[in-house]
Short mmCIF file of C-alpha atoms and ligand atoms in Angstrom, two decimals:
data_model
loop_
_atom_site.label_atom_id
_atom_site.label_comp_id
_atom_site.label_asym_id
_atom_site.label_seq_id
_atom_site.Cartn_x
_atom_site.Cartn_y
_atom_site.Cartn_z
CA UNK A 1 -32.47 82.07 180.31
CA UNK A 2 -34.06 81.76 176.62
CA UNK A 3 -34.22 76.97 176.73
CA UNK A 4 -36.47 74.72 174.42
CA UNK A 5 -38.08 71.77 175.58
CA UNK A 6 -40.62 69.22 174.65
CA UNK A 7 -44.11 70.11 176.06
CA UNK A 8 -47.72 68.87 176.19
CA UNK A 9 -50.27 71.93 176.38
CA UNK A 10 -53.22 69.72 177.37
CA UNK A 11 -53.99 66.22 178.00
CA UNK A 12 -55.06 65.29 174.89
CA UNK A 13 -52.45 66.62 172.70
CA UNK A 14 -49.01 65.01 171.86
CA UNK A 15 -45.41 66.59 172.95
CA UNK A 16 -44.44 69.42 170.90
CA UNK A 17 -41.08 71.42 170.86
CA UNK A 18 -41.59 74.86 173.34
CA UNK A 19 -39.68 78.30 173.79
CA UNK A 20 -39.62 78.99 177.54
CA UNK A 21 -37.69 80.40 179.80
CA UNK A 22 -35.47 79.18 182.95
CA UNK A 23 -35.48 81.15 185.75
CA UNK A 24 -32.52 83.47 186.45
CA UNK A 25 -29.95 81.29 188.36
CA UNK A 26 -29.74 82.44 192.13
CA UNK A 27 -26.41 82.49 194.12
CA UNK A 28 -26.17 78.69 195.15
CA UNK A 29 -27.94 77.55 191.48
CA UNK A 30 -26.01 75.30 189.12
CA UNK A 31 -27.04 75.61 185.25
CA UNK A 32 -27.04 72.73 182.81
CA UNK A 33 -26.82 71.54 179.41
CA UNK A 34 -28.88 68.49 179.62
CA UNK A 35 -27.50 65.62 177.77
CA UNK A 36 -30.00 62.79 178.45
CA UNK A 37 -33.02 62.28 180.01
CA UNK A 38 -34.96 58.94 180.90
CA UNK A 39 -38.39 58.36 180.46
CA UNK A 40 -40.61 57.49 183.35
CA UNK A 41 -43.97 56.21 183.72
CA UNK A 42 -44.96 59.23 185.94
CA UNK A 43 -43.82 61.50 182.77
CA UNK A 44 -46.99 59.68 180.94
CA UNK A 45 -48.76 59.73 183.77
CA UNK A 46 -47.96 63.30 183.79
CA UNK A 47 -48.59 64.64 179.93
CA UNK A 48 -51.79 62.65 180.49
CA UNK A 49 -53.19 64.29 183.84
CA UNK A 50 -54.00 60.90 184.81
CA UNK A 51 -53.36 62.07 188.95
CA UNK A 52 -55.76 65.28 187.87
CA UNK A 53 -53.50 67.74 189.30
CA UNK A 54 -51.07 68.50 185.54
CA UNK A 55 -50.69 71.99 185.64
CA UNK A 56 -50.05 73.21 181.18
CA UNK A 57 -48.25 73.33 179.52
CA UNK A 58 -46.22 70.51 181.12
CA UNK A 59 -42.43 69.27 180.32
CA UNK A 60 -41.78 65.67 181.96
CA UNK A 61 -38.50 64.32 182.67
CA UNK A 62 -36.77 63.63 185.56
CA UNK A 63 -34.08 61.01 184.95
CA UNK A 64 -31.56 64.00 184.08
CA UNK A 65 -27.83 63.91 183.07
CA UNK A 66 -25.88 66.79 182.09
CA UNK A 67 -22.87 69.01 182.03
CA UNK A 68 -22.12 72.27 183.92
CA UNK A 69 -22.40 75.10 182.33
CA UNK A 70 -22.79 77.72 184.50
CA UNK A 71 -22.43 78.34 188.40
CA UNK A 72 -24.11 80.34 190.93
CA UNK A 73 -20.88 82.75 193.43
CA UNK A 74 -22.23 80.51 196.11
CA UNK A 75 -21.51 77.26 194.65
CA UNK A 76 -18.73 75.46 195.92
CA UNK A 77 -19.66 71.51 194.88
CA UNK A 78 -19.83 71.75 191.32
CA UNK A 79 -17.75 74.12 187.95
CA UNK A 80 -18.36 74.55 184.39
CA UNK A 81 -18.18 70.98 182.87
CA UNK A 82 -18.72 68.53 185.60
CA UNK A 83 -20.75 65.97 184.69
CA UNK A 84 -23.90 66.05 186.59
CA UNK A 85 -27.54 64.59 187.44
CA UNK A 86 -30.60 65.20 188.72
CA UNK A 87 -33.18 63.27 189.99
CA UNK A 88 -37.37 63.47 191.34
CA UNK A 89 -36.88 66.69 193.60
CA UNK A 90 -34.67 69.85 193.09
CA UNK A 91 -35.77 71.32 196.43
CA UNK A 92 -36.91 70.92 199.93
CA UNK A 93 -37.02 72.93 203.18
CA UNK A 94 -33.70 71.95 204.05
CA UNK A 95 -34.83 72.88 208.51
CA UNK A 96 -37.06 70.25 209.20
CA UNK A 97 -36.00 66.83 210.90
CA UNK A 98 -36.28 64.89 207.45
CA UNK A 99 -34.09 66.99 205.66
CA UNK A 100 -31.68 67.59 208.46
CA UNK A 101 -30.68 63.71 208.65
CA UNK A 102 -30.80 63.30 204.30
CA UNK A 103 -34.35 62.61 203.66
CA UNK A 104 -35.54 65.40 201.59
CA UNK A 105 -37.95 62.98 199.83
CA UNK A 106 -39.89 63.10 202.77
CA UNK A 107 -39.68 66.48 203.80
CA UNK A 108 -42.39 68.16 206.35
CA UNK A 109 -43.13 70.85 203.98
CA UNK A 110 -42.91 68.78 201.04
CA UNK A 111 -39.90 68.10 198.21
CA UNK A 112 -40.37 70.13 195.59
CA UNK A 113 -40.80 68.18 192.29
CA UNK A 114 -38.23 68.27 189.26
CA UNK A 115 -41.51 68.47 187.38
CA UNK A 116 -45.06 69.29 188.80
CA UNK A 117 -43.54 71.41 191.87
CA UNK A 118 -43.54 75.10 192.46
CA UNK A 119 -40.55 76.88 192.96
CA UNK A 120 -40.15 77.82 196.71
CA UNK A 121 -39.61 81.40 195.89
CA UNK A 122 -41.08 82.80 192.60
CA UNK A 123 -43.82 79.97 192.70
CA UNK A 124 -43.48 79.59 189.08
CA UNK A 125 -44.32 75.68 188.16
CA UNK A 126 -41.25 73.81 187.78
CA UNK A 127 -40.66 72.03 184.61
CA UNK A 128 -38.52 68.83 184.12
CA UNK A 129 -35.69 67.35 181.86
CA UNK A 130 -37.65 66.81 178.36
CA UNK A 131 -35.72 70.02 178.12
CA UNK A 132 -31.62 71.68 176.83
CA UNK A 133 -31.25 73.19 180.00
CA UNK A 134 -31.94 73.14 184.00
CA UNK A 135 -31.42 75.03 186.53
CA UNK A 136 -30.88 73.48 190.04
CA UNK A 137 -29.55 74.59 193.55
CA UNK A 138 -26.48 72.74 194.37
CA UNK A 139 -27.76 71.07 196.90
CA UNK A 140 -30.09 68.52 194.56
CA UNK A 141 -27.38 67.96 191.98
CA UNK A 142 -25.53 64.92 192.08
CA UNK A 143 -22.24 64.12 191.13
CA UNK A 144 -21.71 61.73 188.07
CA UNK A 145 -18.55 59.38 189.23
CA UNK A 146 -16.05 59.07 186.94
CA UNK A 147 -16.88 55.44 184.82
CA UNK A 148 -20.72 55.91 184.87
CA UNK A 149 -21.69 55.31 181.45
CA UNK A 150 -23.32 59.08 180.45
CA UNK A 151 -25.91 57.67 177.99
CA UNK A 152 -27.30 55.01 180.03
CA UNK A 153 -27.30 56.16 183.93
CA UNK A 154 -30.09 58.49 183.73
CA UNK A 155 -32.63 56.40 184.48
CA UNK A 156 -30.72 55.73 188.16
CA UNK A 157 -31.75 59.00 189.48
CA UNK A 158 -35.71 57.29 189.14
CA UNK A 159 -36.17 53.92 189.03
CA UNK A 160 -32.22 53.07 190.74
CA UNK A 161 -33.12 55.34 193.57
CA UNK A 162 -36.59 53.68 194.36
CA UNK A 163 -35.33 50.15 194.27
CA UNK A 164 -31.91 50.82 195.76
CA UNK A 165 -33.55 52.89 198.79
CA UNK A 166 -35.85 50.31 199.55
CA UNK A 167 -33.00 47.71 199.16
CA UNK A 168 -30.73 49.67 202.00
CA UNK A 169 -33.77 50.57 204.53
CA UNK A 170 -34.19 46.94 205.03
CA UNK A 171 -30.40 45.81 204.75
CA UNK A 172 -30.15 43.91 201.87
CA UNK A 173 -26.31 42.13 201.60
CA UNK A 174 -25.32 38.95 200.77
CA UNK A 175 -27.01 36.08 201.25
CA UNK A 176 -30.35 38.17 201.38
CA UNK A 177 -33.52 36.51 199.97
CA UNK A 178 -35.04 39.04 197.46
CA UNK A 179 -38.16 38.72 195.82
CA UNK A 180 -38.72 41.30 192.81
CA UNK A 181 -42.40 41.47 191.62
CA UNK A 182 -42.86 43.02 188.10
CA UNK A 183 -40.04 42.93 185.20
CA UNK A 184 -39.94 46.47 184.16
CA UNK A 185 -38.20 49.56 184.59
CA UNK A 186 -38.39 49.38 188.23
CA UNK A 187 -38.10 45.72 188.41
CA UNK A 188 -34.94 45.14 186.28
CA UNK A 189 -33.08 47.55 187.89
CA UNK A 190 -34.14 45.94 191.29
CA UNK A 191 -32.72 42.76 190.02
CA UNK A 192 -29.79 43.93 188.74
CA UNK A 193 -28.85 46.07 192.61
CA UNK A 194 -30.07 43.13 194.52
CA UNK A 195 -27.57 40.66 192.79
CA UNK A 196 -24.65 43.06 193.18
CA UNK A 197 -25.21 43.62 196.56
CA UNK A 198 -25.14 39.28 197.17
CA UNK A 199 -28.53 38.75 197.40
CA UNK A 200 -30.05 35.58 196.03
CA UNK A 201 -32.69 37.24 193.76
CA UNK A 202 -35.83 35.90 192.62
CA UNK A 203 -38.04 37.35 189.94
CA UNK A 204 -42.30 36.80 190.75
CA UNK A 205 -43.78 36.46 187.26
CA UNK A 206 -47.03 35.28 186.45
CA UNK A 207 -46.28 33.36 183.42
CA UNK A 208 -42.90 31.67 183.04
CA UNK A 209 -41.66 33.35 179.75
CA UNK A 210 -39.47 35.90 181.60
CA UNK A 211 -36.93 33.47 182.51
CA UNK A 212 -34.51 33.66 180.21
CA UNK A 213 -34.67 37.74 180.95
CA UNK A 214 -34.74 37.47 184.34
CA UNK A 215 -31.57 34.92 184.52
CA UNK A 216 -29.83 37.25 182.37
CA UNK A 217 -30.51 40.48 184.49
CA UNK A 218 -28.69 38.77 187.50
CA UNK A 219 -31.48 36.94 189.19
CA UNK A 220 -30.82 33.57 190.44
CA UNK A 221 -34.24 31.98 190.36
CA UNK A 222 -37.86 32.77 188.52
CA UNK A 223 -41.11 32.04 190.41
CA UNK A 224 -43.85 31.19 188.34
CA UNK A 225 -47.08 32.98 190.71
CA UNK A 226 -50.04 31.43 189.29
CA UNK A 227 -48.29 27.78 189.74
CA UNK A 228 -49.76 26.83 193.03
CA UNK A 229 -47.27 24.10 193.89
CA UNK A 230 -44.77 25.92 193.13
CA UNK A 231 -45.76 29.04 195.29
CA UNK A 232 -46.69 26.78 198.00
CA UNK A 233 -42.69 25.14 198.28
CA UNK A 234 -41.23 28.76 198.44
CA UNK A 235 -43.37 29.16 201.65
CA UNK A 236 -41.24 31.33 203.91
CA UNK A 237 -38.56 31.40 201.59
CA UNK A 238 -37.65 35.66 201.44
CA UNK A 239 -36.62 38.14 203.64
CA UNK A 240 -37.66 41.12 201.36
CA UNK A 241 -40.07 41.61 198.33
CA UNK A 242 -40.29 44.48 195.92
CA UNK A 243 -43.26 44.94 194.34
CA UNK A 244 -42.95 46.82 191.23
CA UNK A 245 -45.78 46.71 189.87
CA UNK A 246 -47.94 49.75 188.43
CA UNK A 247 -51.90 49.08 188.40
CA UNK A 248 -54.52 47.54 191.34
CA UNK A 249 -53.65 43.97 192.40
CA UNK A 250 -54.35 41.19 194.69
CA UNK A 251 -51.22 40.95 197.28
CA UNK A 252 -52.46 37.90 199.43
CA UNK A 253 -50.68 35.90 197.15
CA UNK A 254 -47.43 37.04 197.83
CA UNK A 255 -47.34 37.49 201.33
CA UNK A 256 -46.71 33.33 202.90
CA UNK A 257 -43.78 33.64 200.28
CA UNK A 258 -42.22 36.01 203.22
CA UNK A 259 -40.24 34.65 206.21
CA UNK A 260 -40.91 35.57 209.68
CA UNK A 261 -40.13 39.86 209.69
CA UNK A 262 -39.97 39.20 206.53
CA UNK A 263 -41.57 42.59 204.31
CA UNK A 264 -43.14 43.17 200.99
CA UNK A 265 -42.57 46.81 199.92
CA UNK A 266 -44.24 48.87 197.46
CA UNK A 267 -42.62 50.72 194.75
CA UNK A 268 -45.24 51.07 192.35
CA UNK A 269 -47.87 53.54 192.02
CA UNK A 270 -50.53 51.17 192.75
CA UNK A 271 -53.28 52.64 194.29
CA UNK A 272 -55.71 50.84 196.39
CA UNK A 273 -55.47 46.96 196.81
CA UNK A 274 -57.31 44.17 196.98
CA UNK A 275 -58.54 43.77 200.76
CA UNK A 276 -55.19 42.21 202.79
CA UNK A 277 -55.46 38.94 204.08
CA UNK A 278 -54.61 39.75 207.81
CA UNK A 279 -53.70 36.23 209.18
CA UNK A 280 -50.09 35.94 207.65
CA UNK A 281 -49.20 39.23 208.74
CA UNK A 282 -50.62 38.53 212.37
CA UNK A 283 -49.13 34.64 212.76
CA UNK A 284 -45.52 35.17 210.83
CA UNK A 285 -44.86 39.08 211.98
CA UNK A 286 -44.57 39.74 208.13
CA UNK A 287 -45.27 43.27 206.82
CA UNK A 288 -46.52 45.15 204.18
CA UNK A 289 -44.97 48.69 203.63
CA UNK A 290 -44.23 51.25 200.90
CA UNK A 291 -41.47 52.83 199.83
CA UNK A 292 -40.61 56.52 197.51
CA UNK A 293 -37.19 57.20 196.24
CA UNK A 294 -34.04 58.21 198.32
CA UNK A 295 -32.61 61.61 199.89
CA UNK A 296 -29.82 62.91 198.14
CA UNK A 297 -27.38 61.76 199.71
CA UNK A 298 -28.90 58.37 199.20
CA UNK A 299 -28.91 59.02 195.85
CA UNK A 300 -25.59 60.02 195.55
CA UNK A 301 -24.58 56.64 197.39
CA UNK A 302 -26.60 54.51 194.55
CA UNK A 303 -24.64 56.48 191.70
CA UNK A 304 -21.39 55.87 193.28
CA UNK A 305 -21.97 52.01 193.98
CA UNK A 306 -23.54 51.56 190.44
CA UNK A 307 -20.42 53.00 189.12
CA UNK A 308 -18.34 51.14 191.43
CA UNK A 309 -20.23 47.47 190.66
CA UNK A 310 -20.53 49.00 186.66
CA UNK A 311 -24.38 48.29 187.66
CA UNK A 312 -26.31 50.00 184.61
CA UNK A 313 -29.95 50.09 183.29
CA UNK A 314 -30.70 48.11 179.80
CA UNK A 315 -31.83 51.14 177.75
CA UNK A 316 -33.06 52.18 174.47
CA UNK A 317 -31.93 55.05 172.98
CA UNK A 318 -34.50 57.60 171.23
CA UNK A 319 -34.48 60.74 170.05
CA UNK A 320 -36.50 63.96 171.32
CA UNK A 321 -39.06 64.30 168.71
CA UNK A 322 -39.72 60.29 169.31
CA UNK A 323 -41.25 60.61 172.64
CA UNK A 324 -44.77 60.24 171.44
CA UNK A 325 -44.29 56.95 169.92
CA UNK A 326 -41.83 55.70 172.85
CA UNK A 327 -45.12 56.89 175.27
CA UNK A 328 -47.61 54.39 173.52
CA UNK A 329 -44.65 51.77 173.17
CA UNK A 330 -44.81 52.34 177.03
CA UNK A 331 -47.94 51.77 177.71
CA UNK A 332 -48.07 48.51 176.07
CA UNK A 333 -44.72 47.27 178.14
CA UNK A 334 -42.98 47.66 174.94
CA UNK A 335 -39.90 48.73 176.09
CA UNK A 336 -36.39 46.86 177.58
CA UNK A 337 -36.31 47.99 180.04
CA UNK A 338 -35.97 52.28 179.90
CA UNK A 339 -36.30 54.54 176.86
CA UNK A 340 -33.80 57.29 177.46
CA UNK A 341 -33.74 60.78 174.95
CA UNK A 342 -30.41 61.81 173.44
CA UNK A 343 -31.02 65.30 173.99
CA UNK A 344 -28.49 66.31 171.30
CA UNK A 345 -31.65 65.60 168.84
CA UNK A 346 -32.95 68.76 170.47
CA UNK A 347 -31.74 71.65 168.51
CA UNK A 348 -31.64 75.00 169.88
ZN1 LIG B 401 -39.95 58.48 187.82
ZN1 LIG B 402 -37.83 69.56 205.05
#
């Protein structure tokens, strides 16, 4: 099918509007309108070829909320004009032992990526939501739950999934001592599903300006992390800590904060760190460990309790043909807390 999207062609060049076309939709396949789409910091990352691997041209975007228009004779979930999402992967193997119990994000063969993946049967490069229209097999489409604000949930499906997954693997619930390291897209929506599932929440910041954010997110407390004292009383004071944040940094600091089993996990994409500090790990059992985003039905769980606990990202609204200003906004940490496109400013 004949779709438009926005598109880099190389590295070097801004996003563009492009012509291209979906593939043919398959049996099981649902087809979308797209009606929003957030922006990530992997779709910079992406358009830039910062990882080295961007195969052009290149359409980011996968923080996807639409409407059905179409659907395969196979598929049973899903008919015209459900309202619908999509999220990091739109395929897996769907045999191995990952994606038999619901983790398809860590599949043995590899999930295939809403953007930056090959399709597992024409091998044609998949392309994400900066687009009008998707195509998806039913079985990586989510359900939007009746209540979920349509304009602002897209960025769930990326940065709700990787803080709510990490949140469930190590049984967050009420009473919980959460630490959230970083205030950004990641880290406000951390915040905001650690407080509604009871946790006492705590945002790490290195400078003590982010309070009166942080307070009004949900958390309960700010840590100032260049304040020795003040590091030094919250000693053993948190079961888990997120650590959202995006470039190379020292993590010794943060790990005497943690309680005995207690765990800092890593969200970001960090790369390599600062040699660990081995002694706190060793004497107080604590752990360091990372975490990617959820399995579907995961994902589907995080939708249905944001809509439930009316749990929803603060976003900014753009239009398509502002992306390339709302990139370099981005890269400065302009942004509260998620730009998301209006893809009705994307005519056909
Ligand atoms: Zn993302
Ligand atoms: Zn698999």
């Amino acid at each position: 099918m004949k779709t438009i999207g926005f598109a880099c062609t190389s590295a070097d060049v801004p996003l563009a509007p492009l012509s291209f076309e979906r593939r043919a939709p398959r049996a099981n396949d649902v087809v979308m309108e797209i009606l929003y789409c957030g922006v990530c910091h992997s779709d910079l990352h992406w358009a830039k070829n910062d990882w080295g691997w961007t195969v052009f041209p290149a359409i980011p975007g996968h923080e996807i909320i639409g409407r059905v228009i179409e659907t395969g004779t196979d598929v049973t979930r899903y008919k015209a004009g459900d309202f619908v999402a999509v999220g990091c992967m739109v395929d897996s193997c769907q045999h191995c032992d990952q994606c038999r119990k619901g983790e398809e994000q860590l599949c043995r063969e590899g999930q295939t990526g809403t953007y930056g993946g090959f399709d597992r049967f024409t091998k044609e490069h998949t392309l994400g939501g900066y687009s009008k229209h998707l195509v998806v097999r039913e079985e990586f489409v989510l359900r939007v739950p009746d209540g979920l604000d349509l304009a602002r949930a897209a960025p769930l499906l990326c940065a709700g999934i990787t803080t709510y997954s990490p949140l469930r693997t190590w049984n967050v619930g009420l009473g919980s001592r959460v630490g959230v390291i970083g205030l950004g897209g990641l880290g406000h929506m951390a915040v905001k599903l650690a407080s509604g599932m009871g946790a006492h929440v705590t945002v790490l910041s290195r400078t003590p300006d982010k309070a009166k954010d942080a307070h009004a997110l949900g958390a309960n407390a700010l840590l100032v992390s260049t304040d020795p004292e003040a590091m030094a009383k919250a000693a053993n004071g948190f079961d888990l800590i997120i650590d959202t944040v995006p470039v190379r940094h020292d993590l010794n600091p943060y790990m005497p904060l943690l309680d005995v089993d207690g765990t800092l996990v890593i969200v970001g994409q960090l790369g390599p760190v600062d040699e660990p500090n081995t002694v706190p790990m060793v004497l107080g059992r604590r752990r360091i460990a990372g975490s990617p985003i959820g399995g579907i039905r995961q994902t589907q769980e995080m939708l249905d309790f944001c809509a439930a606990k009316n749990i929803l990202p603060d976003v900014e609204m753009i239009r398509m043909d502002e992306i390339n200003h709302a990139f370099e906004r981005m890269e400065r940490s302009d942004v509260r807390y998620r730009f998301v496109i209006d893809m009705a400013s994307l005519a056909l």
